[in-house]
mmCIF file with all atom_site columns, C-alpha atoms in Angstrom:
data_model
loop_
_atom_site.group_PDB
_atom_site.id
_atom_site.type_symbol
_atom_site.label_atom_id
_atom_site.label_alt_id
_atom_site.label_comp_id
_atom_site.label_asym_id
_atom_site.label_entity_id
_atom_site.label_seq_id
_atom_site.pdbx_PDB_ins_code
_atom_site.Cartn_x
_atom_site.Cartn_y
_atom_site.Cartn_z
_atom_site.occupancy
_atom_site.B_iso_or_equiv
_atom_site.pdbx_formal_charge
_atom_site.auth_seq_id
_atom_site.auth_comp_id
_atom_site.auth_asym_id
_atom_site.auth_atom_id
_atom_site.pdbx_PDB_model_num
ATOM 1   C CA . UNK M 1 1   ? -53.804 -13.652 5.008   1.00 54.00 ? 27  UNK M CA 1
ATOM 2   C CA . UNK M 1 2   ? -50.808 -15.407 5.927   1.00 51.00 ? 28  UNK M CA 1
ATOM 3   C CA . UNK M 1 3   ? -48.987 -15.069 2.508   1.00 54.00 ? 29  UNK M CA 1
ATOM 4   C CA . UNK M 1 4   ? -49.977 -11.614 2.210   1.00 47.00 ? 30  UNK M CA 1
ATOM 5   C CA . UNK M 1 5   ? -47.950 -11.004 5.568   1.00 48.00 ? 31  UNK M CA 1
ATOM 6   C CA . UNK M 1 6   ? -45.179 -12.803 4.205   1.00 49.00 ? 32  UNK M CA 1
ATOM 7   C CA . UNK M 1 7   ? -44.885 -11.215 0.887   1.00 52.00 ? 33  UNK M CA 1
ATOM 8   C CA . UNK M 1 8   ? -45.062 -7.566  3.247   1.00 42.00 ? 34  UNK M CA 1
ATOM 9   C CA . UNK M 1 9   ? -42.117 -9.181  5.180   1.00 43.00 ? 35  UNK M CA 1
ATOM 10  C CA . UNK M 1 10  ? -40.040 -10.096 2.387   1.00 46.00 ? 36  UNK M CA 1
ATOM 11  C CA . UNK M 1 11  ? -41.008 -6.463  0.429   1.00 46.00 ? 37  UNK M CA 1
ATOM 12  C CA . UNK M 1 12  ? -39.726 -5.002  3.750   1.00 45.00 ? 38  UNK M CA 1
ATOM 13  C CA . UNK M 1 13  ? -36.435 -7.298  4.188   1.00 43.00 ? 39  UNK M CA 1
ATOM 14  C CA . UNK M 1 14  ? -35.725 -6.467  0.397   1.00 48.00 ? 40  UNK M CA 1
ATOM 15  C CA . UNK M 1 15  ? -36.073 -3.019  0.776   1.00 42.00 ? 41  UNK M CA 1
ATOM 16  C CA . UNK M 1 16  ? -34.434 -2.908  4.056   1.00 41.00 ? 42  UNK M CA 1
ATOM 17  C CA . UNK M 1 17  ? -31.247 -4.658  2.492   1.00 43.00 ? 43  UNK M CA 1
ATOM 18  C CA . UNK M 1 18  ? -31.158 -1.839  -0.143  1.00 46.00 ? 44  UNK M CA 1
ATOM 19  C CA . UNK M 1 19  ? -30.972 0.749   2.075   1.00 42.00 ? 45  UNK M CA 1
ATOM 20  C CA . UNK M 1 20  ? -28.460 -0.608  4.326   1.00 40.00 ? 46  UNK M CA 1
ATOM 21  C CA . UNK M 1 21  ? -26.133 -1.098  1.351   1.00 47.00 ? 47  UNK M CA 1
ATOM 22  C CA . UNK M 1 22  ? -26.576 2.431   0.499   1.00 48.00 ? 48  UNK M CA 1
ATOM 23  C CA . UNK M 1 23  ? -25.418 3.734   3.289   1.00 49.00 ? 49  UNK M CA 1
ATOM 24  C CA . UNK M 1 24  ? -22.916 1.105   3.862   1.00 58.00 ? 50  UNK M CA 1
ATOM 25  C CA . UNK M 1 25  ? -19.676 4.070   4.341   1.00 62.00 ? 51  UNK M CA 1
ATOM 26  C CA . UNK M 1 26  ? -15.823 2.557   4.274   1.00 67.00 ? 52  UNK M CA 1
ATOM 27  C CA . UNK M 1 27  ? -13.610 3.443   6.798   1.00 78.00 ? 53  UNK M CA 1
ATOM 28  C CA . UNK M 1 28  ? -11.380 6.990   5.823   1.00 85.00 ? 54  UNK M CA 1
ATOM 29  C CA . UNK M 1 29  ? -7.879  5.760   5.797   1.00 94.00 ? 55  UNK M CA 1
ATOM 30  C CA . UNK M 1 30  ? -5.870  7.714   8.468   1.00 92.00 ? 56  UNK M CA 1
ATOM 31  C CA . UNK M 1 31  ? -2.280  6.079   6.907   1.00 97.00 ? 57  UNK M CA 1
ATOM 32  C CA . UNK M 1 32  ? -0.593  6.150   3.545   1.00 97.00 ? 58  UNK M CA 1
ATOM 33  C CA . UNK M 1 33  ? -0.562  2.200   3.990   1.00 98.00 ? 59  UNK M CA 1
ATOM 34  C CA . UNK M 1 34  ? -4.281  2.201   4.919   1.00 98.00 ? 60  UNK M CA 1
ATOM 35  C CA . UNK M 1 35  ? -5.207  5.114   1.899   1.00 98.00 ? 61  UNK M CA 1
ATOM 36  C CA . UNK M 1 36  ? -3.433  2.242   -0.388  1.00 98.00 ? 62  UNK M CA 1
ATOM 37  C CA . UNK M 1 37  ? -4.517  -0.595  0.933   1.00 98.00 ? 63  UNK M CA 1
ATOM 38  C CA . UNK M 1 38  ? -8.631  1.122   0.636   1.00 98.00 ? 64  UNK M CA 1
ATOM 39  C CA . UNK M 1 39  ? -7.614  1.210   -3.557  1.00 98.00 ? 65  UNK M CA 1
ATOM 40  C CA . UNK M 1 40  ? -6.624  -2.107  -3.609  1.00 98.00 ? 66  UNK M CA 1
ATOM 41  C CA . UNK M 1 41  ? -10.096 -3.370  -1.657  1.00 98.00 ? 67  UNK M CA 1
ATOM 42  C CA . UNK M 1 42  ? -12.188 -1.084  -3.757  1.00 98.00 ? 68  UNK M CA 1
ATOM 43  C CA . UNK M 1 43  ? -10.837 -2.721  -6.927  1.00 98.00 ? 69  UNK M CA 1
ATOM 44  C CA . UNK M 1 44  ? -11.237 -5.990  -6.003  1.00 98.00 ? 70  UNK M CA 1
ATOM 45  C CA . UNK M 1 45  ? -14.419 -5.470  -4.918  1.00 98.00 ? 71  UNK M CA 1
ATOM 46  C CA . UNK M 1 46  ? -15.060 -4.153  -8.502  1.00 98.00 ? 72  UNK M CA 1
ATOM 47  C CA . UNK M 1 47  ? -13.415 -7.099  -10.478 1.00 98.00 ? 73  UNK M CA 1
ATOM 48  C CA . UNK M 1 48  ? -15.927 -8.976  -7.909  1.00 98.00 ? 74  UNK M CA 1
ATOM 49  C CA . UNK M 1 49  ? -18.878 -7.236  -8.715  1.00 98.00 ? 75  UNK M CA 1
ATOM 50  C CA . UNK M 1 50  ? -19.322 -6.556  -5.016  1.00 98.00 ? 76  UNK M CA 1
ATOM 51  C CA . UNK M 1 51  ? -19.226 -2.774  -5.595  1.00 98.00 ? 77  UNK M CA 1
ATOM 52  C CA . UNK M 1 52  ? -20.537 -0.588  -2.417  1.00 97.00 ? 78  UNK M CA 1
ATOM 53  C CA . UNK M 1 53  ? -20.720 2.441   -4.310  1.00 97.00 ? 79  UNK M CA 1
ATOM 54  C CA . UNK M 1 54  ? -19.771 4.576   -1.100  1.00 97.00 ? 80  UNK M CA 1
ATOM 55  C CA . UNK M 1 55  ? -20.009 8.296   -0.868  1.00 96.00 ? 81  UNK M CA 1
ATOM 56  C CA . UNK M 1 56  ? -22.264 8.588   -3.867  1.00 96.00 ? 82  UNK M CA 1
ATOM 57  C CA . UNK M 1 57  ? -25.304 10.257  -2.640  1.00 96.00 ? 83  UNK M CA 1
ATOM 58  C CA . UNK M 1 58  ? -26.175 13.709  -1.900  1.00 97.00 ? 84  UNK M CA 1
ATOM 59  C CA . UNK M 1 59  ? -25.365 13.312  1.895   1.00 96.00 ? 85  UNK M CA 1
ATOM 60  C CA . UNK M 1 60  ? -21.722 13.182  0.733   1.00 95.00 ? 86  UNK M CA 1
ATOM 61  C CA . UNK M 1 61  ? -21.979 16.034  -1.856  1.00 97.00 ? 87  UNK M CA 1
ATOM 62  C CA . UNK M 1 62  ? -23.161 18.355  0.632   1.00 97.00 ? 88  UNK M CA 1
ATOM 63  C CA . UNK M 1 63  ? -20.216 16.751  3.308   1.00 95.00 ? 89  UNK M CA 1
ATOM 64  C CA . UNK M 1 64  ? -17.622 17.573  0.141   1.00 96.00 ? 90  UNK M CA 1
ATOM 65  C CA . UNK M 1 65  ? -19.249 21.301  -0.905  1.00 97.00 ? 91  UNK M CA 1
ATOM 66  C CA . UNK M 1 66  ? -17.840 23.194  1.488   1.00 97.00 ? 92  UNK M CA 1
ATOM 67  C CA . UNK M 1 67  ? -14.151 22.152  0.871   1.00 96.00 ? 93  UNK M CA 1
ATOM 68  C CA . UNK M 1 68  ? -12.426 18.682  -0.546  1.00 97.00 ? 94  UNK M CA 1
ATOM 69  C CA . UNK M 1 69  ? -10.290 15.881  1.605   1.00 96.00 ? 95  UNK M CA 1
ATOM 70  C CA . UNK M 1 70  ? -9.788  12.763  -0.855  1.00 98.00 ? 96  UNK M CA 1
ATOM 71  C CA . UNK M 1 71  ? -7.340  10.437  0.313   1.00 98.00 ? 97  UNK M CA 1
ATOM 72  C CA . UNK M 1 72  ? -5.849  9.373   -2.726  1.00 98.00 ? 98  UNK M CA 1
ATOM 73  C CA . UNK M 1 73  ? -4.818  10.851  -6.073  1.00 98.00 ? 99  UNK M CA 1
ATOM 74  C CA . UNK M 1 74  ? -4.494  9.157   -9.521  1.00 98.00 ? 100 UNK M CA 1
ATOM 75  C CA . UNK M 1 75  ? -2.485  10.231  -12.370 1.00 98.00 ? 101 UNK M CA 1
ATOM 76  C CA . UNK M 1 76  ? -4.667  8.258   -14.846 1.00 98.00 ? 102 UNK M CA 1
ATOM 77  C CA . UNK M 1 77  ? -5.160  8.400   -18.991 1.00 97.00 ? 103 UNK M CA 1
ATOM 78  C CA . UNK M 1 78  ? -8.277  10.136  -20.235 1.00 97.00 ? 104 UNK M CA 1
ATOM 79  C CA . UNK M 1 79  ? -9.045  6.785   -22.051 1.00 97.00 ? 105 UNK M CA 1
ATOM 80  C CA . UNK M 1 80  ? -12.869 6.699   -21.716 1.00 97.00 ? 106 UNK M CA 1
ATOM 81  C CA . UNK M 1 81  ? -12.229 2.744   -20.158 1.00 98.00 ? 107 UNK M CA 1
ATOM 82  C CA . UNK M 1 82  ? -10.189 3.427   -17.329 1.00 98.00 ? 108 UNK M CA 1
ATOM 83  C CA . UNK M 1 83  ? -13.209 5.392   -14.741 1.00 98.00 ? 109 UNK M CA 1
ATOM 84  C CA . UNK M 1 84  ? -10.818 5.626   -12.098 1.00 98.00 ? 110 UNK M CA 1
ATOM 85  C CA . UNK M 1 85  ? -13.561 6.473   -9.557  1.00 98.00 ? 111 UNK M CA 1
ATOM 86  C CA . UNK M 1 86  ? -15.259 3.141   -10.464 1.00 98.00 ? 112 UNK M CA 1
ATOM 87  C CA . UNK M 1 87  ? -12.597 0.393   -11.282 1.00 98.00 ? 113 UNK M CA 1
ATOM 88  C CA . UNK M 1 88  ? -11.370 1.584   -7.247  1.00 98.00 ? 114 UNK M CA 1
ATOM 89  C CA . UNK M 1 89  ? -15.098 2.125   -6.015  1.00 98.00 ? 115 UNK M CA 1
ATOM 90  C CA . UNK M 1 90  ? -14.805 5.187   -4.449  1.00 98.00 ? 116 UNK M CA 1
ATOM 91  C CA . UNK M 1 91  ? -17.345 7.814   -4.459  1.00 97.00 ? 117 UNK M CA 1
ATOM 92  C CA . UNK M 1 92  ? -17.419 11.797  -4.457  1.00 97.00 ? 118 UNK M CA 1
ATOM 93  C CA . UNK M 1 93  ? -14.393 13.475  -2.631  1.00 97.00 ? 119 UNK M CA 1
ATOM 94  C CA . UNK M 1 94  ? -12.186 10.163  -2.219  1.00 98.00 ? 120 UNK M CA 1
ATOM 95  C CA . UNK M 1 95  ? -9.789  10.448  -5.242  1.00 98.00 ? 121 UNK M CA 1
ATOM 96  C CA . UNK M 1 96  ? -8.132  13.780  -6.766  1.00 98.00 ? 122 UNK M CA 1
ATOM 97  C CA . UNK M 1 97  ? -8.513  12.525  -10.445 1.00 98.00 ? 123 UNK M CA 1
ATOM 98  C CA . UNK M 1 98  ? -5.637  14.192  -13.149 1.00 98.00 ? 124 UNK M CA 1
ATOM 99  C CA . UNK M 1 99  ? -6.085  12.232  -16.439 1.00 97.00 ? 125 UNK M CA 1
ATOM 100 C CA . UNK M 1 100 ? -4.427  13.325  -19.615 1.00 95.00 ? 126 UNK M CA 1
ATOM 101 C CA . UNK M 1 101 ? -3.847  11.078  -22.663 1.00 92.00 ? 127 UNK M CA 1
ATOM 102 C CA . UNK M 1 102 ? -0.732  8.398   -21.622 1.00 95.00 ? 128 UNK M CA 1
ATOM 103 C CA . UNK M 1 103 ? -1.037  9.764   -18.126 1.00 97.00 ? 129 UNK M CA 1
ATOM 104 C CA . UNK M 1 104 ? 2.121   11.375  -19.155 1.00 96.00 ? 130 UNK M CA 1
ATOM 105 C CA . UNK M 1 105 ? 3.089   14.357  -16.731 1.00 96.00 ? 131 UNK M CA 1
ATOM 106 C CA . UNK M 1 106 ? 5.085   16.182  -18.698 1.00 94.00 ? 132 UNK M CA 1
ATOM 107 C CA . UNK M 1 107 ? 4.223   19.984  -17.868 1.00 91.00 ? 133 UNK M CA 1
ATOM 108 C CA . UNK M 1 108 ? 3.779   22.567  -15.222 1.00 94.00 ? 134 UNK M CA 1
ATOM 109 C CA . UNK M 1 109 ? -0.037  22.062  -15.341 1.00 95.00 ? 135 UNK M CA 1
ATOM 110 C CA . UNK M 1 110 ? 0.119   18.386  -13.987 1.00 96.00 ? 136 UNK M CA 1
ATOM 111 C CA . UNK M 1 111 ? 2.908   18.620  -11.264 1.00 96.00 ? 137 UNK M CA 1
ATOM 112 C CA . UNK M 1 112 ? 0.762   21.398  -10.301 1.00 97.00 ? 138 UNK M CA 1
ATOM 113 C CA . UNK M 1 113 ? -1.900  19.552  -10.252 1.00 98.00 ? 139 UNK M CA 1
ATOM 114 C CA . UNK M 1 114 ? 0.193   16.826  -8.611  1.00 98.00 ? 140 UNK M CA 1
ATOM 115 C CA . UNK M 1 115 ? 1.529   19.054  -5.756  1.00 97.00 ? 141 UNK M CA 1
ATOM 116 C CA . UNK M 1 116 ? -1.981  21.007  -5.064  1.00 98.00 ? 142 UNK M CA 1
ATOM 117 C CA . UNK M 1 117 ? -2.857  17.424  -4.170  1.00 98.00 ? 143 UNK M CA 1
ATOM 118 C CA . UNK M 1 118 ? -0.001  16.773  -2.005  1.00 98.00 ? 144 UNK M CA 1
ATOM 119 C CA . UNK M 1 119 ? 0.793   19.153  -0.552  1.00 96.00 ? 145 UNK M CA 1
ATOM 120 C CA . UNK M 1 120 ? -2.382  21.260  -0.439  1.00 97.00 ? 146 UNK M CA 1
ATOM 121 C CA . UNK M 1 121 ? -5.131  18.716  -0.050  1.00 98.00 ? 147 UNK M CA 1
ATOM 122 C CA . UNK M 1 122 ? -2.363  16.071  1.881   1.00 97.00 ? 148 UNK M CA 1
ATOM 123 C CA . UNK M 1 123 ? -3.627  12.897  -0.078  1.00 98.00 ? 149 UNK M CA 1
ATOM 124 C CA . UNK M 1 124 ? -2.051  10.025  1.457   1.00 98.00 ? 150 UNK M CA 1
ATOM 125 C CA . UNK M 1 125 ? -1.510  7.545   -1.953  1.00 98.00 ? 151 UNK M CA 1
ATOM 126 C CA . UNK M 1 126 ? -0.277  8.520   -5.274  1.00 98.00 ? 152 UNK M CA 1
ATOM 127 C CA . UNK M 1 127 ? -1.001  6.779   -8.131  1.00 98.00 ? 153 UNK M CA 1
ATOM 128 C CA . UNK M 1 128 ? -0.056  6.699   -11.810 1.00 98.00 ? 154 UNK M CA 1
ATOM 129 C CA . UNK M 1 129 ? -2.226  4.518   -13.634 1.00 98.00 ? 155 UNK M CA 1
ATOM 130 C CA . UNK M 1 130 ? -1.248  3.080   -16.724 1.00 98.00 ? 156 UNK M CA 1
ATOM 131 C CA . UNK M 1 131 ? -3.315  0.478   -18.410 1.00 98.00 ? 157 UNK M CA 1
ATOM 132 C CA . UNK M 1 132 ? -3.710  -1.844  -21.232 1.00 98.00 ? 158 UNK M CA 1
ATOM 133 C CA . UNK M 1 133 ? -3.820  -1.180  -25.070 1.00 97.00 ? 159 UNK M CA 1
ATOM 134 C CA . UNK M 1 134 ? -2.965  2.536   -24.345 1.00 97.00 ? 160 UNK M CA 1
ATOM 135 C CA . UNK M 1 135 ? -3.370  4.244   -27.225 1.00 95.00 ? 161 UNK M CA 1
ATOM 136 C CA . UNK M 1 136 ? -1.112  7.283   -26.589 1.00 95.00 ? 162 UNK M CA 1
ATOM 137 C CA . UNK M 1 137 ? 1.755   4.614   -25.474 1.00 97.00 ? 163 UNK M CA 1
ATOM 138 C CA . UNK M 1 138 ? 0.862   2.649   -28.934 1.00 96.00 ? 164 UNK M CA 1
ATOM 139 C CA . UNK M 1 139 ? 1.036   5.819   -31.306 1.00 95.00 ? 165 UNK M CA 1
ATOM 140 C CA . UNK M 1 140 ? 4.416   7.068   -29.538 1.00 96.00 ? 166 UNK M CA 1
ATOM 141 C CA . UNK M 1 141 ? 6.219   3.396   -30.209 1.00 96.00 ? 167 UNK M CA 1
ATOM 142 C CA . UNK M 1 142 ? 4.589   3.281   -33.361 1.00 94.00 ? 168 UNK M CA 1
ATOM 143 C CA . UNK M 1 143 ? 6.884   5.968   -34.396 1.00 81.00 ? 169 UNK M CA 1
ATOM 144 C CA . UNK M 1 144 ? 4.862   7.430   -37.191 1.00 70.00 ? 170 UNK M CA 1
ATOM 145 C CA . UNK M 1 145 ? 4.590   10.806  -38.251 1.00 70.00 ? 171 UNK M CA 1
ATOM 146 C CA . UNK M 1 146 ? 2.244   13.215  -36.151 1.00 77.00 ? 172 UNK M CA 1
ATOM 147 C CA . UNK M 1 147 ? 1.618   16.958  -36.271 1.00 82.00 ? 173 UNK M CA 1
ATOM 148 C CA . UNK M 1 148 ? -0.067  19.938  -33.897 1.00 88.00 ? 174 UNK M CA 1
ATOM 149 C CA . UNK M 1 149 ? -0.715  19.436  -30.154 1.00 91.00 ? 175 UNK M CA 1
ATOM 150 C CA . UNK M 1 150 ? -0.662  15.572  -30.484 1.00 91.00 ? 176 UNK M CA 1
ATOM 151 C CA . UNK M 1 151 ? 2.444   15.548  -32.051 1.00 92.00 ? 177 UNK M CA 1
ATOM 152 C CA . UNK M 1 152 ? 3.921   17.052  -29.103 1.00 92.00 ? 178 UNK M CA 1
ATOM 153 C CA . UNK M 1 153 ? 2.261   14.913  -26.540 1.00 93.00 ? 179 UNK M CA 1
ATOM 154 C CA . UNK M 1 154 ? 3.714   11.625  -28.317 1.00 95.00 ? 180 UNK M CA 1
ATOM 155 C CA . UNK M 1 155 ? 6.855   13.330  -28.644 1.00 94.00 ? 181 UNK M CA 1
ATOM 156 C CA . UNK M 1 156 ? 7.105   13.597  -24.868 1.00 95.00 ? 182 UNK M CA 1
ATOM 157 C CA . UNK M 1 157 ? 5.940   10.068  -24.449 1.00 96.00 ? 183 UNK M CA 1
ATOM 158 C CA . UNK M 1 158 ? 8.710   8.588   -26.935 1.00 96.00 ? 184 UNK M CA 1
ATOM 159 C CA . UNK M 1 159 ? 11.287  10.509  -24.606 1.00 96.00 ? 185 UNK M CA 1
ATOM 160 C CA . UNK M 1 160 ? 10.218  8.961   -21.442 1.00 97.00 ? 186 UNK M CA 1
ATOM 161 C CA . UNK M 1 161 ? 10.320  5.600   -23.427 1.00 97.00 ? 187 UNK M CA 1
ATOM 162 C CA . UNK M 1 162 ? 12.972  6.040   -26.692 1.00 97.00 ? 188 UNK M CA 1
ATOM 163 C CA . UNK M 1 163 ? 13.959  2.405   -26.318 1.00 97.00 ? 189 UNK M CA 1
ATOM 164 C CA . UNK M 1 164 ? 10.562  1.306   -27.209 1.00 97.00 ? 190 UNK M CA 1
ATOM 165 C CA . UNK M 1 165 ? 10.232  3.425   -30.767 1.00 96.00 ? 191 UNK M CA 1
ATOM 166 C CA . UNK M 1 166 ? 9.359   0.134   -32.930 1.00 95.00 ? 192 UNK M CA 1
ATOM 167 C CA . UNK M 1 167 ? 9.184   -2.318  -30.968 1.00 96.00 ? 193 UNK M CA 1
ATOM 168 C CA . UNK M 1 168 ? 5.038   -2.787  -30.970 1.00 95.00 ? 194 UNK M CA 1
ATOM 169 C CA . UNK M 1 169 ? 5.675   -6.340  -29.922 1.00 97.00 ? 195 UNK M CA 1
ATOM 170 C CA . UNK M 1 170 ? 6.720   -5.258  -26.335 1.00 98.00 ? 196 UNK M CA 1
ATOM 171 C CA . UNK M 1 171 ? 3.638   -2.726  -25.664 1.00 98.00 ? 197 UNK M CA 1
ATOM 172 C CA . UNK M 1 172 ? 2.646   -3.919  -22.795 1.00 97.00 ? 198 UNK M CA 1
ATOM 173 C CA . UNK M 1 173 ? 6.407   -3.580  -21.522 1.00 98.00 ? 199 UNK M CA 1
ATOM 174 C CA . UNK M 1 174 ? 6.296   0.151   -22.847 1.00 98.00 ? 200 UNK M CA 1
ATOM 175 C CA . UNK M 1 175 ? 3.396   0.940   -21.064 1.00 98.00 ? 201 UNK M CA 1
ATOM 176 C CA . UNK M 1 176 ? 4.093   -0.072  -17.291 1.00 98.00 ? 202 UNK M CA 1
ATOM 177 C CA . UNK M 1 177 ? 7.661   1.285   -18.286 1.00 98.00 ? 203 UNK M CA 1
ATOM 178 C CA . UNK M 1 178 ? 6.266   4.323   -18.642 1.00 98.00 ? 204 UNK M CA 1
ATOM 179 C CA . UNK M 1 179 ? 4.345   4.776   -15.772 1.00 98.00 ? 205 UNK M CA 1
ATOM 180 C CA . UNK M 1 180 ? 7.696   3.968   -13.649 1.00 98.00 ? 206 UNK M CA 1
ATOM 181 C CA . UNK M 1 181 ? 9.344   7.091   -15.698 1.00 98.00 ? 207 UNK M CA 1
ATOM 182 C CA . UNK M 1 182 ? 6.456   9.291   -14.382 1.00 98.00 ? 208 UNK M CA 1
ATOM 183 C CA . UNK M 1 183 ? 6.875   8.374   -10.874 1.00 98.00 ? 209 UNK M CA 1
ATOM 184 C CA . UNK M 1 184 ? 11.079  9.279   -11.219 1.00 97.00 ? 210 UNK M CA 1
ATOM 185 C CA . UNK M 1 185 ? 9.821   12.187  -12.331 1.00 97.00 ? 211 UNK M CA 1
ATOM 186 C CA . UNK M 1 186 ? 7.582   12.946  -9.754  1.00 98.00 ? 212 UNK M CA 1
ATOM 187 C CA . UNK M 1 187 ? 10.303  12.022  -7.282  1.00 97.00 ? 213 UNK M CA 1
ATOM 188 C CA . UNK M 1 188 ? 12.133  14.916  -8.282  1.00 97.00 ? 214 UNK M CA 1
ATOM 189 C CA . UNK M 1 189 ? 10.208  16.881  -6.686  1.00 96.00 ? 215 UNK M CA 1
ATOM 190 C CA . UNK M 1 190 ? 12.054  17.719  -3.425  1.00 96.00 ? 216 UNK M CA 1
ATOM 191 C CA . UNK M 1 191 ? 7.900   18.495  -1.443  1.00 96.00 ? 217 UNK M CA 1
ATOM 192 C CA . UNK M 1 192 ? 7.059   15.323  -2.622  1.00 97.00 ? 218 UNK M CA 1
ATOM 193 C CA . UNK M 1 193 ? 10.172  12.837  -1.857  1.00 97.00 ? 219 UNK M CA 1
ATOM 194 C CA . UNK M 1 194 ? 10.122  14.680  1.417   1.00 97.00 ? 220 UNK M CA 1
ATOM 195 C CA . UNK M 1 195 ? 6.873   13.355  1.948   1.00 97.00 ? 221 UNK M CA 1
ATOM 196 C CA . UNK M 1 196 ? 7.851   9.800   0.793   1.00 98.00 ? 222 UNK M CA 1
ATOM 197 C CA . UNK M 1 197 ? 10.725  9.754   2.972   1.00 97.00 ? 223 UNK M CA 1
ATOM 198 C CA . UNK M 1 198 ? 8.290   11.207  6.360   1.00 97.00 ? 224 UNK M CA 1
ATOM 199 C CA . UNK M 1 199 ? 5.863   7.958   5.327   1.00 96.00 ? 225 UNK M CA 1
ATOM 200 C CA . UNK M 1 200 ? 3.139   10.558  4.771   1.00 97.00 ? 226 UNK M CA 1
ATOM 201 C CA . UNK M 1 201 ? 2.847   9.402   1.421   1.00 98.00 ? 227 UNK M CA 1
ATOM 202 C CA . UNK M 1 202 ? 2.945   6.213   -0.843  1.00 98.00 ? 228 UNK M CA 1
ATOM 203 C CA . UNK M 1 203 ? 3.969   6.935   -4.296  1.00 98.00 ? 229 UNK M CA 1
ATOM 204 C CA . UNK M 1 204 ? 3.326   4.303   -6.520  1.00 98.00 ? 230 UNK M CA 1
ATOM 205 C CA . UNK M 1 205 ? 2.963   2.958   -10.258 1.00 98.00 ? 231 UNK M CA 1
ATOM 206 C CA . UNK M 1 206 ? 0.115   0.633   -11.841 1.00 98.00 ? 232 UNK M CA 1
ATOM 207 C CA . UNK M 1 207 ? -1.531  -0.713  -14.361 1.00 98.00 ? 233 UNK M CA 1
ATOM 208 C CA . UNK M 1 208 ? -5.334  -1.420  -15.221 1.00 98.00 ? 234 UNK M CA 1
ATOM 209 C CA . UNK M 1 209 ? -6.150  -4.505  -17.260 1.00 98.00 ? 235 UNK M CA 1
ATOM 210 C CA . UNK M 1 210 ? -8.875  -3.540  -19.502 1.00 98.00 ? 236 UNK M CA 1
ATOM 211 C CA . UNK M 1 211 ? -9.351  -6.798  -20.211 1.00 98.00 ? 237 UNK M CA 1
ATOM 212 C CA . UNK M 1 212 ? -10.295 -8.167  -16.767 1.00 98.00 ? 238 UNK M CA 1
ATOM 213 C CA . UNK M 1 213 ? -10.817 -4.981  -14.291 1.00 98.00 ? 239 UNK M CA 1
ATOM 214 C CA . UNK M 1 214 ? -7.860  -5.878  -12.320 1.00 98.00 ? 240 UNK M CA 1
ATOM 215 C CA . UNK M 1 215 ? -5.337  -2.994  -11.208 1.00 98.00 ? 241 UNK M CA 1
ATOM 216 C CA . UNK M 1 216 ? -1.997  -4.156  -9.955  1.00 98.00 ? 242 UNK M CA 1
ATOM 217 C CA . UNK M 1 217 ? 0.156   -2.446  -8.111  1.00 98.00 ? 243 UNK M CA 1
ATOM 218 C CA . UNK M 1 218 ? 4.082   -2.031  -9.652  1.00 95.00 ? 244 UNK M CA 1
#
């Protein structure tokens, strides 16, 4: 009798533990420091493999269905390693997600995209997220011959980045180079400096590690 009470006990601490860790919630960042500082935790707690999967049940898509608040936005590449919503461990309606191949943001479709977030939704961190082994990065240095659509994507890469064109040794160089060009770019933009300069907003460059999970800041 007793060990049937204590196997009930531990079923119920088990299943008691589960629950409380999914509905452990993070606290919304209120500043841009905070809204950074919530990336940085969430990816450590990733590289960790002390992920709290917040926000990912249907409590919060119900919350987000009615209209959108994330607190961060990443400019990311739409390489199929780099989840941004899971190497930061964020769940649904925390991170306006733009991915395109090099996270290049050449184009009226992604500063759109860029300023809807902004200014529209009033993120509080920007991100542009380059990462390791980038294959749109590696192609454009490469400096071979490429035609259609893709041609023109490299193309805009290797003029963000000429003085990389053969030099494959320094990839790694090229690619958090790169992501530095996007975020002059994007502080062009006189809505979104203005925002920089109020401390509404962090802008900010980084790179993933495929290798090990770990973003770092720029």
């Amino acid at each position: 009798m007793k060990k049937v009470c204590l196997k009930l006990l531990l079923f119920s601490l088990f299943f008691t533990l589960i629950s409380c860790e999914n509905d452990k919630k993070v606290d919304i960042p209120t500043t841009s420091q905070k809204a950074l500082e919530a990336l940085i935790e969430g990816n450590k707690r990733y590289v960790e493999g002390a992920m709290i999967h917040p926000n990912c049940d249907m409590k919060r898509v119900k919350e987000t269905a009615p209209h959108q608040e994330p607190f961060a936005a990443v400019v990311g590449c739409s390489d199929s390693r780099v989840p941004v919503e899971i190497v930061f461990d964020q769940g649904v309606g925390d991170i306006f997600v733009i991915r395109t191949a090099g996270n290049n943001i050449d184009g009226k479709m992604i500063m759109g995209s860029i300023e809807y977030a902004v200014d529209h939704l009033g993120v509080k961190v920007l991100l542009v997220l380059g990462h390791g082994s980038c294959g749109g990065v590696t192609s454009a240095i490469t400096g071979g011959a490429h035609h259609g659509e893709i041609g023109k994507l490299l193309h805009c890469i290797q003029e963000d980045i000429p003085e990389y064109i053969g030099k494959t040794e320094l990839l790694d160089e090229a690619i958090r180079h790169h992501a530095d060009v996007q975020i002059e770019e994007i502080l062009n933009n006189e809505l979104i400096k203005e925002k920089v300069d109020d401390g509404e907003l962090i802008v900010k460059a980084a790179y993933y590690n495929i290798n090990t999970g770990v973003v770092e800041i720029q």
